[in-house]
Amino acid sequence: MRLEQEVGVMIRRVKRVIGERAHAVHPDLQPASYLMLAYLGQHGPMRASVAAEMFNIDKGAISRQVAHLVDLGLVERTQDPDDGRASLISATASAVERLTAVAEHRRRWLDERLGDWDAEELEDFARVLGRYNEALNRS
């Protein structure tokens, strides 16, 4: 089925791009940790337990990812102002700068590759892809 083939190509491309982005942020950053870091960079501080739920990962795996990100200087822990017993994790200023640079580079690259698509084609593609994702998310 052509749809399966094209989705397979897209998945392989996305995996490769995530790996490239992770490496661009920090040479030792793992792709799975990149996704969490990017989410933290966009959404701000949160408890590790919230990140575990968001990514459907057990707390032990999140703890290891957070420790690795802290060791790389990309994430910091701070005390939760609402609960002094808990901590929040957030992307460091340096990580946000790196993530922003990587995203800007990727946008320029996409603009070059999709420069011959008009705005309507891009909107149609985004709409159909969104509909596809919604259909697959139904329980």
XYZ file of N, CA and C in Angstrom:
417
model
N 0.844 -1.172 0.000
C 0.000 0.000 0.000
C 0.894 1.241 0.000
N 0.606 2.156 -0.867
C 1.450 3.350 -1.012
C 1.480 4.185 0.260
N 0.337 4.303 0.934
C 0.295 5.101 2.166
C 1.299 4.559 3.180
N 1.321 3.245 3.370
C 2.273 2.638 4.308
C 3.711 2.930 3.911
N 4.008 2.840 2.632
C 5.364 3.106 2.165
C 5.759 4.554 2.446
N 4.877 5.493 2.119
C 5.196 6.905 2.312
C 5.313 7.258 3.793
N 4.462 6.683 4.616
C 4.555 6.920 6.062
C 5.862 6.324 6.583
N 6.239 5.154 6.068
C 7.512 4.545 6.457
C 8.692 5.440 6.109
N 8.671 6.035 4.918
C 9.724 6.965 4.510
C 9.744 8.158 5.464
N 8.558 8.678 5.785
C 8.481 9.837 6.676
C 9.027 9.490 8.067
N 8.697 8.319 8.572
C 9.179 7.903 9.899
C 10.700 7.789 9.908
N 11.251 7.170 8.889
C 12.715 7.049 8.824
C 13.366 8.427 8.733
N 12.765 9.321 7.962
C 13.296 10.675 7.823
C 13.229 11.414 9.155
N 12.101 11.287 9.837
C 11.936 11.961 11.132
C 12.960 11.439 12.134
N 13.164 10.143 12.175
C 14.160 9.573 13.092
C 15.551 10.123 12.795
N 15.897 10.195 11.512
C 17.206 10.720 11.133
C 17.328 12.191 11.520
N 16.284 12.966 11.255
C 16.307 14.398 11.561
C 16.422 14.622 13.063
N 15.707 13.845 13.852
C 15.796 13.990 15.311
C 17.220 13.700 15.776
N 17.830 12.674 15.215
C 19.222 12.380 15.555
C 20.163 13.516 15.176
N 19.950 14.086 13.998
C 20.782 15.216 13.561
C 20.584 16.429 14.461
N 19.336 16.704 14.807
C 19.051 17.838 15.682
C 19.672 17.635 17.056
N 19.544 16.427 17.590
C 20.128 16.128 18.902
C 21.628 16.395 18.863
N 22.287 15.903 17.841
C 23.736 16.081 17.716
C 24.104 17.562 17.571
N 23.255 18.323 16.867
C 23.522 19.752 16.691
C 23.400 20.522 18.011
N 22.516 20.061 18.888
C 22.371 20.710 20.192
C 23.556 20.365 21.078
N 23.930 19.089 21.091
C 25.091 18.635 21.869
C 25.531 17.297 21.297
N 26.825 17.110 21.053
C 27.297 15.865 20.437
C 26.935 14.597 21.210
N 26.701 14.698 22.517
C 26.384 13.518 23.319
C 24.891 13.377 23.624
N 24.072 14.237 23.042
C 22.633 14.200 23.314
C 21.970 13.084 22.518
N 21.252 12.217 23.230
C 20.532 11.116 22.604
C 19.220 11.624 22.002
N 18.770 11.033 20.873
C 17.539 11.486 20.239
C 16.319 11.492 21.166
N 16.142 10.468 21.984
C 14.987 10.440 22.894
C 15.053 11.587 23.898
N 16.233 11.894 24.362
C 16.398 13.000 25.297
C 16.203 14.339 24.596
N 16.545 14.394 23.305
C 16.326 15.626 22.537
C 14.843 15.985 22.526
N 13.993 15.007 22.302
C 12.550 15.278 22.256
C 12.051 15.851 23.578
N 12.509 15.286 24.684
C 12.101 15.806 25.980
C 12.665 17.209 26.193
N 13.917 17.417 25.832
C 14.534 18.728 25.975
C 13.784 19.773 25.137
N 13.440 19.427 23.910
C 12.710 20.363 23.050
C 11.353 20.706 23.663
N 10.699 19.715 24.239
C 9.408 19.961 24.894
C 9.598 20.899 26.090
N 10.601 20.639 26.890
C 10.880 21.520 28.026
C 11.215 22.934 27.557
N 11.959 23.037 26.472
C 12.309 24.345 25.937
C 11.095 25.136 25.497
N 10.089 24.458 25.011
C 8.878 25.129 24.547
C 7.878 25.391 25.662
N 7.776 24.466 26.607
C 6.685 24.519 27.582
C 7.111 24.912 28.983
N 8.399 25.110 29.178
C 8.849 25.593 30.467
C 8.967 24.521 31.530
N 9.226 24.952 32.747
C 9.482 24.006 33.840
C 8.303 23.081 34.118
N 8.632 21.859 34.491
C 7.613 20.884 34.881
C 8.259 19.825 35.762
N 7.425 19.111 36.442
C 7.909 17.974 37.226
C 8.287 16.844 36.275
N 9.247 16.066 36.675
C 9.660 14.919 35.868
C 8.505 13.939 35.695
N 7.643 13.837 36.693
C 6.494 12.926 36.588
C 5.540 13.358 35.475
N 5.416 14.661 35.255
C 4.571 15.163 34.160
C 5.209 14.792 32.825
N 6.518 14.937 32.729
C 7.224 14.549 31.505
C 7.066 13.049 31.250
N 7.121 12.253 32.300
C 6.945 10.806 32.152
C 5.575 10.491 31.568
N 4.559 11.166 32.061
C 3.204 10.966 31.529
C 3.108 11.455 30.092
N 3.677 12.607 29.825
C 3.613 13.213 28.490
C 4.222 12.297 27.435
N 5.352 11.672 27.770
C 6.065 10.836 26.816
C 5.776 9.347 26.998
N 4.878 9.048 27.944
C 4.494 7.659 28.202
C 5.736 6.790 28.477
N 6.574 7.303 29.384
C 7.819 6.636 29.765
C 7.796 6.447 31.274
N 8.340 5.337 31.744
C 8.344 5.118 33.192
C 9.260 6.124 33.878
N 8.999 6.328 35.154
C 9.718 7.350 35.919
C 11.216 7.081 35.998
N 11.605 5.816 36.009
C 13.033 5.485 36.044
C 13.745 5.942 34.788
N 13.115 5.724 33.631
C 13.716 6.157 32.368
C 13.804 7.678 32.304
N 12.763 8.356 32.770
C 12.790 9.822 32.789
C 13.896 10.302 33.718
N 14.024 9.667 34.863
C 15.059 10.050 35.817
C 16.443 9.939 35.189
N 16.686 8.852 34.446
C 17.977 8.668 33.775
C 18.187 9.733 32.690
N 17.131 10.032 31.928
C 17.242 11.060 30.890
C 17.531 12.420 31.503
N 16.820 12.742 32.570
C 17.028 14.033 33.237
C 18.452 14.118 33.773
N 18.925 13.069 34.406
C 20.294 13.075 34.939
C 21.304 13.296 33.817
N 21.086 12.637 32.689
C 21.976 12.800 31.541
C 21.931 14.246 31.028
N 20.739 14.809 30.916
C 20.584 16.187 30.445
C 21.208 17.188 31.418
N 21.090 16.912 32.701
C 21.729 17.774 33.713
C 23.242 17.692 33.561
N 23.774 16.473 33.401
C 25.219 16.290 33.220
C 25.740 17.036 31.986
N 24.913 17.123 30.941
C 25.315 17.825 29.717
C 25.138 19.341 29.834
N 24.552 19.794 30.939
C 24.328 21.224 31.126
C 23.144 21.761 30.339
N 22.228 20.876 29.951
C 21.089 21.284 29.138
C 19.795 21.439 29.936
N 19.760 20.840 31.121
C 18.575 20.898 31.985
C 19.039 21.221 33.393
N 18.200 21.961 34.087
C 18.477 22.243 35.497
C 17.255 21.886 36.329
N 17.533 21.546 37.575
C 16.471 21.240 38.542
C 16.344 22.429 39.488
N 15.093 22.786 39.786
C 14.823 23.823 40.775
C 13.708 23.332 41.685
N 13.641 23.926 42.850
C 12.597 23.543 43.796
C 11.242 24.003 43.270
N 10.242 23.152 43.398
C 8.879 23.489 42.999
C 8.328 24.483 44.020
N 7.956 25.694 43.582
C 7.465 26.687 44.537
C 6.137 26.286 45.189
N 5.397 25.381 44.547
C 4.119 24.931 45.098
C 4.265 23.767 46.064
N 5.412 23.093 46.012
C 5.648 21.935 46.869
C 7.153 21.807 47.073
N 7.634 22.267 48.195
C 9.058 22.288 48.491
C 9.726 20.927 48.467
N 8.940 19.850 48.545
C 9.512 18.500 48.509
C 9.814 18.045 47.088
N 9.213 18.714 46.115
C 9.354 18.308 44.711
C 10.272 19.278 43.971
N 10.738 18.834 42.820
C 11.557 19.724 42.000
C 10.960 19.815 40.598
N 11.343 20.882 39.930
C 10.952 21.108 38.546
C 12.186 20.968 37.673
N 11.974 20.523 36.465
C 13.062 20.462 35.496
C 12.769 21.478 34.396
N 13.818 22.104 33.912
C 13.651 23.071 32.825
C 14.912 23.099 31.979
N 14.737 23.505 30.729
C 15.880 23.661 29.830
C 16.684 24.870 30.281
N 17.998 24.760 30.224
C 18.860 25.898 30.563
C 18.773 26.937 29.444
N 19.213 28.149 29.749
C 19.225 29.211 28.736
C 20.072 28.795 27.535
N 21.190 28.144 27.799
C 22.061 27.671 26.727
C 21.341 26.645 25.851
N 20.612 25.739 26.466
C 19.867 24.730 25.709
C 18.805 25.386 24.839
N 18.097 26.376 25.382
C 17.058 27.068 24.609
C 17.687 27.774 23.409
N 18.849 28.395 23.613
C 19.554 29.052 22.497
C 19.907 28.034 21.415
N 20.439 26.903 21.833
C 20.821 25.863 20.875
C 19.602 25.306 20.149
N 18.532 25.045 20.893
C 17.298 24.542 20.287
C 16.739 25.540 19.274
N 16.787 26.809 19.607
C 16.298 27.853 18.701
C 17.126 27.889 17.424
N 18.432 27.806 17.556
C 19.314 27.815 16.378
C 19.037 26.607 15.485
N 18.852 25.447 16.089
C 18.569 24.228 15.326
C 17.228 24.360 14.607
N 16.222 24.880 15.286
C 14.897 25.048 14.679
C 14.946 26.045 13.523
N 15.689 27.127 13.684
C 15.801 28.122 12.616
C 16.502 27.528 11.393
N 17.543 26.758 11.645
C 18.242 26.098 10.543
C 17.300 25.148 9.814
N 16.530 24.393 10.558
C 15.595 23.431 9.956
C 14.515 24.155 9.149
N 14.015 25.285 9.653
C 12.995 26.045 8.922
C 13.556 26.562 7.590
N 14.779 27.061 7.622
C 15.401 27.531 6.375
C 15.550 26.379 5.384
N 15.975 25.217 5.875
C 16.142 24.038 5.035
C 14.807 23.631 4.411
N 13.748 23.623 5.232
C 12.419 23.275 4.710
C 11.935 24.304 3.698
N 12.180 25.581 3.976
C 11.793 26.629 3.018
C 12.464 26.413 1.665
N 13.728 26.015 1.683
C 14.446 25.745 0.435
C 13.835 24.553 -0.299
N 13.541 23.490 0.435
C 13.030 22.268 -0.192
C 11.583 22.413 -0.657
N 10.800 23.190 0.069
C 9.377 23.326 -0.246
C 9.059 24.677 -0.887
N 10.089 25.347 -1.373
C 9.911 26.672 -1.952
C 8.984 26.707 -3.156
N 8.861 25.596 -3.866
C 7.981 25.585 -5.032
C 6.550 25.152 -4.690
N 6.279 24.907 -3.415
C 4.906 24.624 -2.978
C 4.243 25.965 -2.670
N 3.013 26.140 -3.117
C 2.341 27.387 -2.750
C 1.675 27.224 -1.385
N 1.224 28.339 -0.827
C 0.659 28.341 0.531
C -0.531 27.392 0.641
N -1.328 27.306 -0.398
C -2.504 26.422 -0.364
C -2.098 24.949 -0.299
N -1.068 24.577 -1.056
C -0.590 23.192 -1.016
C -0.062 22.837 0.373
N 0.700 23.740 0.965
C 1.229 23.486 2.307
C 0.089 23.365 3.324
N -0.887 24.234 3.225
C -2.026 24.180 4.149
C -2.824 22.899 3.948
N -3.034 22.498 2.695
C -3.746 21.242 2.416
C -2.991 20.048 2.996
N -1.670 20.030 2.808
C -0.866 18.930 3.340
C -0.969 18.878 4.864
N -0.835 20.034 5.517
C -0.931 20.084 6.982
C -2.314 19.631 7.450
N -3.360 20.049 6.740
C -4.717 19.665 7.122
C -4.916 18.152 6.988
N -4.497 17.591 5.863
C -4.667 16.149 5.632
C -3.813 15.350 6.619
N -2.596 15.790 6.872
C -1.738 15.097 7.839
C -2.353 15.166 9.233
N -2.900 16.324 9.599
C -3.586 16.457 10.885
C -4.778 15.520 10.978
N -5.549 15.425 9.915
C -6.710 14.521 9.898
C -6.259 13.061 10.038
N -5.176 12.711 9.342
C -4.598 11.369 9.439
C -4.201 11.066 10.875
N -3.479 12.000 11.521
C -3.045 11.806 12.906
C -4.219 11.698 13.856
N -5.245 12.513 13.659
C -6.442 12.436 14.522
C -7.118 11.080 14.376
N -7.224 10.584 13.147
C -7.877 9.290 12.911
C -7.113 8.174 13.629
N -5.792 8.236 13.610
C -4.993 7.188 14.245
C -4.997 7.312 15.775
N -5.301 8.484 16.291
C -5.329 8.688 17.741
C -6.636 8.253 18.390
N -7.637 7.994 17.593
C -8.926 7.585 18.169
C -8.794 6.241 18.863
N -9.438 6.137 20.000
C -9.385 4.866 20.756
C -10.330 3.844 20.203
